[in-house]
Amino acid sequence: MRIRSCLAALSLLGGVAAAGLTAPSASAAACSDIDVVAARGTFEPGTLGLIVGDPVYSALQRKLTGKNLSSYRVNYPADLSLTSAAQGNADVVNHVKSQAAACPNQRFVLVGYSQGANVVDNSVGVSSAGAVVGSPIVATIPAALEPRVAAVLLFGNPIRALGRSVTGVYQSRTVDFCAHGDPICESGGGDVLAHLGYTANADAAAVFAAGRV
């Protein structure tokens, strides 16, 4: 019931915030230094995501002043369909592969919030199957491109509620925020509003990424 309440709150937020929203425009610039690939949460409004993607991208622009940044909004439904996260997973991997081929010096920062964190988990080889709005892995970033992923920034990550997290080669480049009481990422959590408060972590995430770029 708490999980349904969280997702319903995001849906409501989407309806309220859609009009008059100003946000960074998402673009996959030809060959920027850093491409920020953002997977929004279920029903989350905004260009890259009102709660996480947009504020994180703005914070990265402030922190990485010596770098040219582009952004990419992951193309997936971000809804409750059984294939939603899988579609996002495939799109992240396809985007990274195509950008990497076109731009040999470009690096990537992957950002995922809520269902979007499932999308990113899968893309770096950590299955979100069994998690809220999760899916089995359908594609992973090729090992040859792994060094070009500078940072992985996750928020309200549903696999945390299953006791899982990003491990392996990406672990040291990953920061995974889970607010106390957030029922999406904390097993037994009961604070629905905690899942909507990750904008407060945008600067900390940008600082983390800046230390790894």
N, C-alpha and C. Protein backbone atom coordinates (compact mmCIF):
# COMPACT_ATOMS: atom_id res chain seq x y z
N MET A 1 0.83 -1.21 0.00
CA MET A 1 0.00 0.00 0.00
C MET A 1 0.87 1.26 0.00
N ARG A 2 1.96 1.25 0.79
CA ARG A 2 2.84 2.42 0.83
C ARG A 2 3.51 2.63 -0.53
N ILE A 3 3.90 1.54 -1.16
CA ILE A 3 4.54 1.64 -2.47
C ILE A 3 3.56 2.21 -3.48
N ARG A 4 2.31 1.74 -3.45
CA ARG A 4 1.30 2.30 -4.36
C ARG A 4 1.11 3.79 -4.10
N SER A 5 1.15 4.19 -2.83
CA SER A 5 0.99 5.60 -2.47
C SER A 5 2.12 6.43 -3.04
N CYS A 6 3.35 5.90 -2.99
CA CYS A 6 4.50 6.61 -3.57
C CYS A 6 4.30 6.84 -5.05
N LEU A 7 3.94 5.78 -5.76
CA LEU A 7 3.77 5.88 -7.21
C LEU A 7 2.60 6.79 -7.57
N ALA A 8 1.54 6.74 -6.76
CA ALA A 8 0.40 7.63 -6.99
C ALA A 8 0.81 9.07 -6.78
N ALA A 9 1.65 9.32 -5.76
CA ALA A 9 2.11 10.69 -5.50
C ALA A 9 2.93 11.22 -6.66
N LEU A 10 3.77 10.38 -7.25
CA LEU A 10 4.54 10.81 -8.41
C LEU A 10 3.63 11.11 -9.59
N SER A 11 2.59 10.30 -9.77
CA SER A 11 1.64 10.54 -10.84
C SER A 11 0.93 11.88 -10.66
N LEU A 12 0.52 12.16 -9.43
CA LEU A 12 -0.14 13.42 -9.12
C LEU A 12 0.81 14.59 -9.35
N LEU A 13 2.05 14.43 -8.92
CA LEU A 13 3.05 15.47 -9.11
C LEU A 13 3.22 15.78 -10.58
N GLY A 14 3.20 14.73 -11.39
CA GLY A 14 3.34 14.92 -12.84
C GLY A 14 2.23 15.79 -13.39
N GLY A 15 1.00 15.56 -12.95
CA GLY A 15 -0.12 16.34 -13.45
C GLY A 15 -0.05 17.78 -13.01
N VAL A 16 0.41 18.01 -11.79
CA VAL A 16 0.47 19.36 -11.25
C VAL A 16 1.61 20.16 -11.86
N ALA A 17 2.74 19.48 -12.09
CA ALA A 17 3.96 20.21 -12.46
C ALA A 17 4.15 20.37 -13.96
N ALA A 18 3.37 19.66 -14.75
CA ALA A 18 3.62 19.66 -16.19
C ALA A 18 3.52 21.04 -16.81
N ALA A 19 2.59 21.85 -16.36
CA ALA A 19 2.39 23.18 -16.94
C ALA A 19 3.37 24.18 -16.35
N GLY A 20 4.02 24.97 -17.21
CA GLY A 20 4.86 26.05 -16.76
C GLY A 20 6.19 25.61 -16.19
N LEU A 21 6.60 24.36 -16.42
CA LEU A 21 7.85 23.87 -15.86
C LEU A 21 9.02 24.37 -16.68
N THR A 22 10.04 24.92 -16.03
CA THR A 22 11.27 25.27 -16.72
C THR A 22 12.35 24.32 -16.27
N ALA A 23 13.08 23.77 -17.20
CA ALA A 23 14.09 22.77 -16.88
C ALA A 23 15.16 22.78 -17.95
N PRO A 24 16.33 22.22 -17.66
CA PRO A 24 17.37 22.13 -18.69
C PRO A 24 16.84 21.33 -19.87
N SER A 25 17.16 21.74 -21.07
CA SER A 25 16.72 20.97 -22.23
C SER A 25 17.64 19.76 -22.41
N ALA A 26 17.05 18.63 -22.70
CA ALA A 26 17.83 17.42 -22.90
C ALA A 26 18.32 17.37 -24.33
N SER A 27 19.60 17.06 -24.49
CA SER A 27 20.16 16.98 -25.82
C SER A 27 21.34 16.02 -25.79
N ALA A 28 21.56 15.34 -26.86
CA ALA A 28 22.75 14.52 -26.99
C ALA A 28 23.68 15.26 -27.92
N ALA A 29 24.46 16.19 -27.36
CA ALA A 29 25.36 17.01 -28.16
C ALA A 29 26.36 16.10 -28.86
N ALA A 30 26.83 16.55 -30.02
CA ALA A 30 27.67 15.71 -30.87
C ALA A 30 28.78 15.04 -30.08
N CYS A 31 29.65 15.83 -29.47
CA CYS A 31 30.77 15.24 -28.73
C CYS A 31 31.14 16.12 -27.54
N SER A 32 30.30 16.13 -26.55
CA SER A 32 30.61 16.83 -25.31
C SER A 32 31.64 16.04 -24.53
N ASP A 33 32.24 16.67 -23.51
CA ASP A 33 33.17 15.94 -22.64
C ASP A 33 32.43 14.89 -21.82
N ILE A 34 31.26 15.29 -21.28
CA ILE A 34 30.48 14.41 -20.40
C ILE A 34 29.04 14.37 -20.89
N ASP A 35 28.52 13.18 -21.09
CA ASP A 35 27.11 13.01 -21.45
C ASP A 35 26.39 12.47 -20.21
N VAL A 36 25.40 13.21 -19.73
CA VAL A 36 24.64 12.82 -18.55
C VAL A 36 23.39 12.08 -19.03
N VAL A 37 23.32 10.80 -18.72
CA VAL A 37 22.23 9.94 -19.19
C VAL A 37 21.29 9.72 -18.01
N ALA A 38 20.09 10.26 -18.08
CA ALA A 38 19.19 10.29 -16.93
C ALA A 38 17.91 9.49 -17.19
N ALA A 39 17.63 8.55 -16.29
CA ALA A 39 16.40 7.76 -16.35
C ALA A 39 15.48 8.22 -15.23
N ARG A 40 14.35 8.82 -15.59
CA ARG A 40 13.44 9.39 -14.60
C ARG A 40 12.67 8.28 -13.88
N GLY A 41 11.99 8.67 -12.79
CA GLY A 41 11.19 7.74 -12.02
C GLY A 41 9.82 7.53 -12.64
N THR A 42 9.09 6.57 -12.11
CA THR A 42 7.75 6.26 -12.59
C THR A 42 6.85 7.49 -12.53
N PHE A 43 6.29 7.87 -13.67
CA PHE A 43 5.39 9.01 -13.79
C PHE A 43 6.06 10.36 -13.47
N GLU A 44 7.37 10.39 -13.34
CA GLU A 44 8.04 11.64 -12.93
C GLU A 44 8.01 12.65 -14.07
N PRO A 45 7.55 13.87 -13.81
CA PRO A 45 7.56 14.91 -14.84
C PRO A 45 8.95 15.53 -14.95
N GLY A 46 9.08 16.49 -15.84
CA GLY A 46 10.35 17.19 -16.02
C GLY A 46 11.07 16.71 -17.26
N THR A 47 12.08 17.44 -17.66
CA THR A 47 12.84 17.09 -18.86
C THR A 47 13.67 15.83 -18.63
N LEU A 48 14.57 15.90 -17.67
CA LEU A 48 15.33 14.72 -17.26
C LEU A 48 14.73 14.07 -16.01
N GLY A 49 13.78 14.78 -15.40
CA GLY A 49 13.15 14.33 -14.16
C GLY A 49 13.11 15.47 -13.17
N LEU A 50 11.92 15.88 -12.79
CA LEU A 50 11.75 17.05 -11.91
C LEU A 50 12.43 16.88 -10.57
N ILE A 51 12.35 15.69 -9.98
CA ILE A 51 12.86 15.47 -8.62
C ILE A 51 14.35 15.23 -8.62
N VAL A 52 14.86 14.49 -9.60
CA VAL A 52 16.28 14.12 -9.60
C VAL A 52 17.03 14.60 -10.84
N GLY A 53 16.62 14.18 -12.03
CA GLY A 53 17.43 14.42 -13.21
C GLY A 53 17.74 15.88 -13.49
N ASP A 54 16.72 16.73 -13.48
CA ASP A 54 16.95 18.15 -13.76
C ASP A 54 17.84 18.81 -12.71
N PRO A 55 17.55 18.66 -11.40
CA PRO A 55 18.44 19.29 -10.41
C PRO A 55 19.84 18.70 -10.40
N VAL A 56 19.99 17.42 -10.66
CA VAL A 56 21.34 16.83 -10.71
C VAL A 56 22.12 17.37 -11.90
N TYR A 57 21.47 17.50 -13.05
CA TYR A 57 22.16 18.04 -14.21
C TYR A 57 22.59 19.49 -13.97
N SER A 58 21.72 20.27 -13.36
CA SER A 58 22.08 21.66 -13.04
C SER A 58 23.26 21.71 -12.07
N ALA A 59 23.24 20.82 -11.07
CA ALA A 59 24.34 20.77 -10.09
C ALA A 59 25.65 20.34 -10.77
N LEU A 60 25.58 19.41 -11.69
CA LEU A 60 26.77 18.99 -12.42
C LEU A 60 27.33 20.12 -13.27
N GLN A 61 26.44 20.91 -13.87
CA GLN A 61 26.92 22.06 -14.65
C GLN A 61 27.68 23.04 -13.76
N ARG A 62 27.22 23.21 -12.53
CA ARG A 62 27.90 24.12 -11.60
C ARG A 62 29.24 23.56 -11.13
N LYS A 63 29.29 22.27 -10.90
CA LYS A 63 30.50 21.65 -10.34
C LYS A 63 31.57 21.40 -11.40
N LEU A 64 31.15 21.05 -12.61
CA LEU A 64 32.10 20.68 -13.67
C LEU A 64 32.30 21.85 -14.63
N THR A 65 32.76 22.95 -14.10
CA THR A 65 32.85 24.18 -14.88
C THR A 65 33.86 24.08 -16.02
N GLY A 66 34.83 23.19 -15.90
CA GLY A 66 35.84 23.06 -16.96
C GLY A 66 35.46 22.05 -18.02
N LYS A 67 34.26 21.48 -17.92
CA LYS A 67 33.83 20.45 -18.85
C LYS A 67 32.59 20.89 -19.63
N ASN A 68 32.49 20.41 -20.85
CA ASN A 68 31.31 20.63 -21.67
C ASN A 68 30.36 19.46 -21.47
N LEU A 69 29.12 19.75 -21.02
CA LEU A 69 28.16 18.70 -20.72
C LEU A 69 27.02 18.66 -21.73
N SER A 70 26.55 17.45 -22.00
CA SER A 70 25.29 17.25 -22.72
C SER A 70 24.42 16.35 -21.86
N SER A 71 23.14 16.27 -22.21
CA SER A 71 22.24 15.43 -21.44
C SER A 71 21.39 14.58 -22.37
N TYR A 72 20.96 13.43 -21.85
CA TYR A 72 20.11 12.53 -22.62
C TYR A 72 19.00 12.01 -21.71
N ARG A 73 17.76 12.23 -22.11
CA ARG A 73 16.59 11.70 -21.41
C ARG A 73 16.32 10.29 -21.91
N VAL A 74 16.47 9.31 -21.04
CA VAL A 74 16.26 7.93 -21.45
C VAL A 74 14.84 7.77 -22.00
N ASN A 75 14.76 7.17 -23.16
CA ASN A 75 13.48 7.01 -23.87
C ASN A 75 12.81 5.71 -23.43
N TYR A 76 11.91 5.83 -22.45
CA TYR A 76 11.17 4.66 -21.99
C TYR A 76 9.88 5.12 -21.34
N PRO A 77 8.90 4.23 -21.16
CA PRO A 77 7.58 4.68 -20.68
C PRO A 77 7.58 5.24 -19.27
N ALA A 78 8.43 4.71 -18.39
CA ALA A 78 8.42 5.09 -16.97
C ALA A 78 7.01 4.96 -16.39
N ASP A 79 6.36 3.86 -16.72
CA ASP A 79 5.04 3.59 -16.20
C ASP A 79 5.03 2.24 -15.49
N LEU A 80 3.86 1.68 -15.23
CA LEU A 80 3.78 0.43 -14.48
C LEU A 80 3.67 -0.81 -15.38
N SER A 81 3.91 -0.66 -16.66
CA SER A 81 3.86 -1.82 -17.56
C SER A 81 5.02 -2.76 -17.25
N LEU A 82 4.84 -4.03 -17.54
CA LEU A 82 5.83 -5.04 -17.18
C LEU A 82 7.13 -4.90 -17.95
N THR A 83 7.10 -4.22 -19.09
CA THR A 83 8.31 -4.09 -19.91
C THR A 83 8.95 -2.71 -19.82
N SER A 84 8.41 -1.83 -18.98
CA SER A 84 8.89 -0.45 -18.94
C SER A 84 10.38 -0.36 -18.63
N ALA A 85 10.81 -0.95 -17.51
CA ALA A 85 12.22 -0.85 -17.13
C ALA A 85 13.12 -1.52 -18.15
N ALA A 86 12.66 -2.62 -18.74
CA ALA A 86 13.45 -3.30 -19.76
C ALA A 86 13.66 -2.41 -20.98
N GLN A 87 12.63 -1.67 -21.37
CA GLN A 87 12.78 -0.74 -22.49
C GLN A 87 13.81 0.34 -22.17
N GLY A 88 13.78 0.84 -20.94
CA GLY A 88 14.77 1.83 -20.54
C GLY A 88 16.17 1.26 -20.53
N ASN A 89 16.31 0.05 -20.03
CA ASN A 89 17.60 -0.64 -20.00
C ASN A 89 18.19 -0.74 -21.42
N ALA A 90 17.39 -1.18 -22.36
CA ALA A 90 17.86 -1.30 -23.74
C ALA A 90 18.25 0.06 -24.32
N ASP A 91 17.47 1.10 -23.99
CA ASP A 91 17.75 2.42 -24.55
C ASP A 91 19.04 3.00 -23.99
N VAL A 92 19.29 2.82 -22.68
CA VAL A 92 20.54 3.31 -22.08
C VAL A 92 21.74 2.68 -22.79
N VAL A 93 21.71 1.37 -22.93
CA VAL A 93 22.85 0.67 -23.53
C VAL A 93 23.03 1.09 -24.99
N ASN A 94 21.95 1.18 -25.74
CA ASN A 94 22.04 1.60 -27.14
C ASN A 94 22.59 3.01 -27.26
N HIS A 95 22.14 3.89 -26.37
CA HIS A 95 22.61 5.28 -26.42
C HIS A 95 24.10 5.36 -26.11
N VAL A 96 24.53 4.70 -25.04
CA VAL A 96 25.94 4.75 -24.67
C VAL A 96 26.81 4.17 -25.79
N LYS A 97 26.39 3.08 -26.38
CA LYS A 97 27.17 2.47 -27.46
C LYS A 97 27.26 3.40 -28.67
N SER A 98 26.16 4.03 -29.04
CA SER A 98 26.18 4.90 -30.22
C SER A 98 26.98 6.16 -29.96
N GLN A 99 26.82 6.75 -28.77
CA GLN A 99 27.60 7.95 -28.44
C GLN A 99 29.08 7.63 -28.35
N ALA A 100 29.40 6.50 -27.74
CA ALA A 100 30.81 6.13 -27.59
C ALA A 100 31.48 5.92 -28.94
N ALA A 101 30.74 5.35 -29.89
CA ALA A 101 31.29 5.14 -31.22
C ALA A 101 31.50 6.47 -31.95
N ALA A 102 30.57 7.40 -31.75
CA ALA A 102 30.66 8.69 -32.44
C ALA A 102 31.66 9.63 -31.78
N CYS A 103 31.87 9.46 -30.48
CA CYS A 103 32.68 10.41 -29.70
C CYS A 103 33.69 9.64 -28.86
N PRO A 104 34.86 9.34 -29.39
CA PRO A 104 35.82 8.47 -28.71
C PRO A 104 36.32 8.99 -27.36
N ASN A 105 36.23 10.27 -27.13
CA ASN A 105 36.73 10.83 -25.86
C ASN A 105 35.63 11.16 -24.86
N GLN A 106 34.40 10.92 -25.24
CA GLN A 106 33.28 11.26 -24.36
C GLN A 106 33.17 10.26 -23.21
N ARG A 107 32.82 10.79 -22.02
CA ARG A 107 32.57 9.94 -20.85
C ARG A 107 31.11 10.14 -20.43
N PHE A 108 30.66 9.29 -19.53
CA PHE A 108 29.24 9.25 -19.18
C PHE A 108 29.02 9.31 -17.68
N VAL A 109 27.97 10.01 -17.29
CA VAL A 109 27.45 9.95 -15.93
C VAL A 109 26.03 9.39 -16.05
N LEU A 110 25.77 8.29 -15.39
CA LEU A 110 24.45 7.66 -15.43
C LEU A 110 23.67 8.05 -14.19
N VAL A 111 22.44 8.50 -14.39
CA VAL A 111 21.58 8.96 -13.29
C VAL A 111 20.27 8.18 -13.34
N GLY A 112 19.86 7.63 -12.20
CA GLY A 112 18.60 6.90 -12.16
C GLY A 112 17.86 7.14 -10.87
N TYR A 113 16.57 7.42 -10.99
CA TYR A 113 15.71 7.65 -9.83
C TYR A 113 14.55 6.67 -9.84
N SER A 114 14.33 5.98 -8.74
CA SER A 114 13.19 5.08 -8.58
C SER A 114 13.21 4.03 -9.70
N GLN A 115 12.20 3.92 -10.52
CA GLN A 115 12.26 2.96 -11.62
C GLN A 115 13.48 3.22 -12.51
N GLY A 116 13.85 4.48 -12.63
CA GLY A 116 15.04 4.81 -13.41
C GLY A 116 16.31 4.22 -12.82
N ALA A 117 16.35 4.04 -11.50
CA ALA A 117 17.49 3.37 -10.88
C ALA A 117 17.53 1.90 -11.29
N ASN A 118 16.34 1.26 -11.40
CA ASN A 118 16.29 -0.10 -11.94
C ASN A 118 16.88 -0.16 -13.34
N VAL A 119 16.53 0.82 -14.15
CA VAL A 119 17.03 0.89 -15.52
C VAL A 119 18.56 0.94 -15.54
N VAL A 120 19.11 1.80 -14.69
CA VAL A 120 20.57 1.93 -14.64
C VAL A 120 21.21 0.69 -14.03
N ASP A 121 20.61 0.14 -12.96
CA ASP A 121 21.13 -1.10 -12.37
C ASP A 121 21.31 -2.16 -13.45
N ASN A 122 20.24 -2.39 -14.21
CA ASN A 122 20.30 -3.41 -15.26
C ASN A 122 21.39 -3.10 -16.28
N SER A 123 21.53 -1.84 -16.62
CA SER A 123 22.48 -1.44 -17.66
C SER A 123 23.93 -1.67 -17.25
N VAL A 124 24.20 -1.66 -15.93
CA VAL A 124 25.56 -1.93 -15.44
C VAL A 124 25.69 -3.37 -14.94
N GLY A 125 24.69 -4.20 -15.25
CA GLY A 125 24.81 -5.62 -14.99
C GLY A 125 24.30 -6.12 -13.66
N VAL A 126 23.46 -5.30 -12.98
CA VAL A 126 22.88 -5.72 -11.70
C VAL A 126 21.37 -5.84 -11.91
N SER A 127 20.84 -7.03 -11.83
CA SER A 127 19.44 -7.25 -12.16
C SER A 127 18.50 -6.59 -11.16
N SER A 128 17.44 -5.98 -11.69
CA SER A 128 16.39 -5.42 -10.85
C SER A 128 15.16 -6.31 -10.84
N ALA A 129 15.29 -7.53 -11.37
CA ALA A 129 14.16 -8.46 -11.37
C ALA A 129 13.71 -8.73 -9.94
N GLY A 130 12.41 -8.66 -9.71
CA GLY A 130 11.86 -8.88 -8.38
C GLY A 130 11.67 -7.62 -7.57
N ALA A 131 12.30 -6.52 -7.98
CA ALA A 131 12.14 -5.25 -7.30
C ALA A 131 10.89 -4.55 -7.80
N VAL A 132 10.43 -3.55 -7.06
CA VAL A 132 9.30 -2.73 -7.49
C VAL A 132 9.61 -2.14 -8.86
N VAL A 133 8.72 -2.28 -9.81
CA VAL A 133 8.88 -1.82 -11.20
C VAL A 133 10.24 -2.19 -11.79
N GLY A 134 10.73 -3.37 -11.44
CA GLY A 134 11.99 -3.86 -11.97
C GLY A 134 11.79 -4.76 -13.17
N SER A 135 12.90 -5.32 -13.67
CA SER A 135 12.82 -6.25 -14.79
C SER A 135 14.12 -7.04 -14.86
N PRO A 136 14.11 -8.15 -15.55
CA PRO A 136 15.37 -8.84 -15.84
C PRO A 136 16.25 -7.97 -16.74
N ILE A 137 17.54 -8.25 -16.73
CA ILE A 137 18.48 -7.54 -17.60
C ILE A 137 18.23 -7.94 -19.06
N VAL A 138 18.15 -6.95 -19.93
CA VAL A 138 18.04 -7.24 -21.36
C VAL A 138 19.29 -6.80 -22.14
N ALA A 139 20.12 -5.94 -21.54
CA ALA A 139 21.34 -5.48 -22.19
C ALA A 139 22.27 -4.89 -21.14
N THR A 140 23.57 -4.95 -21.37
CA THR A 140 24.53 -4.32 -20.46
C THR A 140 25.53 -3.51 -21.27
N ILE A 141 26.07 -2.49 -20.64
CA ILE A 141 27.11 -1.68 -21.28
C ILE A 141 28.32 -2.58 -21.52
N PRO A 142 28.83 -2.63 -22.73
CA PRO A 142 29.96 -3.52 -23.04
C PRO A 142 31.18 -3.25 -22.15
N ALA A 143 31.89 -4.31 -21.83
CA ALA A 143 33.06 -4.19 -20.95
C ALA A 143 34.08 -3.18 -21.49
N ALA A 144 34.19 -3.10 -22.80
CA ALA A 144 35.15 -2.17 -23.40
C ALA A 144 34.80 -0.71 -23.12
N LEU A 145 33.50 -0.44 -22.87
CA LEU A 145 33.07 0.94 -22.61
C LEU A 145 32.96 1.25 -21.11
N GLU A 146 33.07 0.23 -20.29
CA GLU A 146 32.92 0.43 -18.84
C GLU A 146 33.83 1.52 -18.27
N PRO A 147 35.12 1.62 -18.68
CA PRO A 147 35.97 2.68 -18.13
C PRO A 147 35.49 4.09 -18.46
N ARG A 148 34.63 4.22 -19.46
CA ARG A 148 34.15 5.55 -19.86
C ARG A 148 32.94 6.00 -19.05
N VAL A 149 32.41 5.14 -18.20
CA VAL A 149 31.35 5.53 -17.27
C VAL A 149 32.03 6.10 -16.03
N ALA A 150 31.99 7.42 -15.91
CA ALA A 150 32.71 8.09 -14.82
C ALA A 150 32.02 7.92 -13.48
N ALA A 151 30.68 7.97 -13.48
CA ALA A 151 29.95 7.89 -12.21
C ALA A 151 28.54 7.36 -12.47
N VAL A 152 28.01 6.70 -11.44
CA VAL A 152 26.64 6.19 -11.45
C VAL A 152 25.93 6.77 -10.24
N LEU A 153 24.88 7.54 -10.46
CA LEU A 153 24.19 8.27 -9.40
C LEU A 153 22.76 7.74 -9.28
N LEU A 154 22.47 7.08 -8.15
CA LEU A 154 21.18 6.41 -7.97
C LEU A 154 20.43 6.98 -6.77
N PHE A 155 19.11 7.04 -6.91
CA PHE A 155 18.26 7.65 -5.89
C PHE A 155 17.00 6.81 -5.72
N GLY A 156 16.66 6.47 -4.47
CA GLY A 156 15.45 5.68 -4.23
C GLY A 156 15.47 4.39 -5.00
N ASN A 157 16.58 3.68 -4.95
CA ASN A 157 16.83 2.51 -5.78
C ASN A 157 16.06 1.29 -5.26
N PRO A 158 15.08 0.77 -6.02
CA PRO A 158 14.25 -0.32 -5.49
C PRO A 158 14.98 -1.60 -5.12
N ILE A 159 16.13 -1.88 -5.74
CA ILE A 159 16.82 -3.13 -5.39
C ILE A 159 17.37 -3.09 -3.97
N ARG A 160 17.51 -1.88 -3.42
CA ARG A 160 17.98 -1.77 -2.03
C ARG A 160 17.02 -2.45 -1.06
N ALA A 161 15.72 -2.41 -1.36
CA ALA A 161 14.72 -3.04 -0.49
C ALA A 161 14.84 -4.56 -0.50
N LEU A 162 15.56 -5.10 -1.49
CA LEU A 162 15.81 -6.53 -1.57
C LEU A 162 17.17 -6.90 -1.01
N GLY A 163 17.87 -5.91 -0.46
CA GLY A 163 19.19 -6.16 0.07
C GLY A 163 20.29 -6.20 -0.98
N ARG A 164 20.00 -5.69 -2.17
CA ARG A 164 21.00 -5.69 -3.25
C ARG A 164 21.49 -4.28 -3.51
N SER A 165 22.64 -4.20 -4.17
CA SER A 165 23.22 -2.91 -4.55
C SER A 165 24.16 -3.13 -5.72
N VAL A 166 24.67 -2.05 -6.27
CA VAL A 166 25.63 -2.16 -7.36
C VAL A 166 26.96 -2.65 -6.79
N THR A 167 27.48 -3.73 -7.36
CA THR A 167 28.76 -4.29 -6.94
C THR A 167 29.66 -4.43 -8.17
N GLY A 168 30.83 -4.97 -7.97
CA GLY A 168 31.73 -5.20 -9.09
C GLY A 168 32.46 -3.95 -9.54
N VAL A 169 32.74 -3.87 -10.84
CA VAL A 169 33.62 -2.82 -11.35
C VAL A 169 33.02 -1.43 -11.18
N TYR A 170 31.70 -1.32 -11.08
CA TYR A 170 31.07 -0.01 -10.95
C TYR A 170 30.91 0.44 -9.49
N GLN A 171 31.18 -0.42 -8.55
CA GLN A 171 30.86 -0.12 -7.15
C GLN A 171 31.52 1.17 -6.65
N SER A 172 32.80 1.35 -6.94
CA SER A 172 33.51 2.53 -6.42
C SER A 172 33.08 3.81 -7.11
N ARG A 173 32.40 3.68 -8.25
CA ARG A 173 31.94 4.86 -9.00
C ARG A 173 30.46 5.12 -8.79
N THR A 174 29.86 4.40 -7.83
CA THR A 174 28.42 4.50 -7.62
C THR A 174 28.11 5.12 -6.27
N VAL A 175 27.18 6.07 -6.26
CA VAL A 175 26.59 6.57 -5.02
C VAL A 175 25.10 6.27 -5.09
N ASP A 176 24.55 5.74 -4.00
CA ASP A 176 23.19 5.22 -4.00
C ASP A 176 22.45 5.79 -2.80
N PHE A 177 21.64 6.82 -3.04
CA PHE A 177 20.93 7.50 -1.96
C PHE A 177 19.61 6.80 -1.66
N CYS A 178 19.39 6.47 -0.41
CA CYS A 178 18.11 5.92 0.04
C CYS A 178 17.71 6.65 1.31
N ALA A 179 16.70 7.49 1.22
CA ALA A 179 16.26 8.29 2.37
C ALA A 179 15.63 7.37 3.42
N HIS A 180 15.89 7.70 4.68
CA HIS A 180 15.32 6.91 5.78
C HIS A 180 13.80 6.88 5.68
N GLY A 181 13.26 5.68 5.70
CA GLY A 181 11.80 5.53 5.65
C GLY A 181 11.21 5.42 4.26
N ASP A 182 12.03 5.59 3.22
CA ASP A 182 11.52 5.52 1.84
C ASP A 182 11.09 4.07 1.56
N PRO A 183 9.81 3.81 1.35
CA PRO A 183 9.36 2.43 1.17
C PRO A 183 9.78 1.80 -0.15
N ILE A 184 10.25 2.59 -1.09
CA ILE A 184 10.70 2.03 -2.37
C ILE A 184 12.07 1.38 -2.23
N CYS A 185 12.94 1.97 -1.43
CA CYS A 185 14.31 1.44 -1.31
C CYS A 185 14.63 0.87 0.06
N GLU A 186 13.79 1.08 1.04
CA GLU A 186 14.03 0.59 2.39
C GLU A 186 12.94 -0.42 2.76
N SER A 187 13.32 -1.65 2.98
CA SER A 187 12.35 -2.66 3.35
C SER A 187 11.65 -2.27 4.64
N GLY A 188 10.33 -2.19 4.61
CA GLY A 188 9.56 -1.80 5.78
C GLY A 188 9.42 -0.31 5.97
N GLY A 189 9.98 0.49 5.05
CA GLY A 189 9.87 1.94 5.16
C GLY A 189 8.42 2.40 5.06
N GLY A 190 8.11 3.45 5.80
CA GLY A 190 6.72 3.90 5.83
C GLY A 190 6.52 5.37 5.53
N ASP A 191 7.57 6.07 5.09
CA ASP A 191 7.48 7.51 4.85
C ASP A 191 7.40 7.76 3.35
N VAL A 192 6.18 7.88 2.84
CA VAL A 192 5.97 8.08 1.41
C VAL A 192 6.68 9.34 0.92
N LEU A 193 6.63 10.40 1.70
CA LEU A 193 7.22 11.67 1.27
C LEU A 193 8.74 11.58 1.14
N ALA A 194 9.35 10.62 1.85
CA ALA A 194 10.81 10.48 1.75
C ALA A 194 11.23 10.16 0.32
N HIS A 195 10.38 9.48 -0.40
CA HIS A 195 10.73 9.11 -1.78
C HIS A 195 10.68 10.31 -2.72
N LEU A 196 10.08 11.37 -2.29
CA LEU A 196 9.93 12.56 -3.15
C LEU A 196 10.93 13.65 -2.81
N GLY A 197 11.87 13.38 -1.90
CA GLY A 197 12.75 14.44 -1.40
C GLY A 197 14.18 14.39 -1.90
N TYR A 198 14.45 13.68 -2.97
CA TYR A 198 15.85 13.49 -3.38
C TYR A 198 16.48 14.69 -4.08
N THR A 199 15.71 15.70 -4.36
CA THR A 199 16.31 16.94 -4.88
C THR A 199 17.37 17.46 -3.91
N ALA A 200 17.16 17.21 -2.63
CA ALA A 200 18.11 17.66 -1.60
C ALA A 200 19.48 17.01 -1.74
N ASN A 201 19.57 15.90 -2.47
CA ASN A 201 20.84 15.19 -2.63
C ASN A 201 21.56 15.53 -3.93
N ALA A 202 21.01 16.45 -4.70
CA ALA A 202 21.59 16.75 -6.02
C ALA A 202 23.02 17.26 -5.91
N ASP A 203 23.28 18.19 -4.99
CA ASP A 203 24.63 18.74 -4.87
C ASP A 203 25.63 17.68 -4.42
N ALA A 204 25.23 16.85 -3.46
CA ALA A 204 26.12 15.79 -2.98
C ALA A 204 26.45 14.82 -4.11
N ALA A 205 25.46 14.50 -4.93
CA ALA A 205 25.69 13.61 -6.06
C ALA A 205 26.65 14.24 -7.06
N ALA A 206 26.49 15.54 -7.31
CA ALA A 206 27.37 16.24 -8.26
C ALA A 206 28.80 16.30 -7.74
N VAL A 207 28.97 16.50 -6.45
CA VAL A 207 30.30 16.51 -5.85
C VAL A 207 30.95 15.13 -6.03
N PHE A 208 30.18 14.08 -5.77
CA PHE A 208 30.69 12.72 -5.95
C PHE A 208 31.15 12.50 -7.39
N ALA A 209 30.30 12.88 -8.34
CA ALA A 209 30.64 12.70 -9.75
C ALA A 209 31.87 13.52 -10.15
N ALA A 210 31.93 14.74 -9.65
CA ALA A 210 33.07 15.62 -9.99
C ALA A 210 34.39 15.02 -9.55
N GLY A 211 34.37 14.27 -8.46
CA GLY A 211 35.59 13.63 -7.97
C GLY A 211 36.02 12.44 -8.80
N ARG A 212 35.18 12.04 -9.74
CA ARG A 212 35.48 10.85 -10.54
C ARG A 212 35.57 11.13 -12.04
N VAL A 213 35.35 12.36 -12.40
CA VAL A 213 35.43 12.74 -13.82
C VAL A 213 36.88 13.09 -14.18
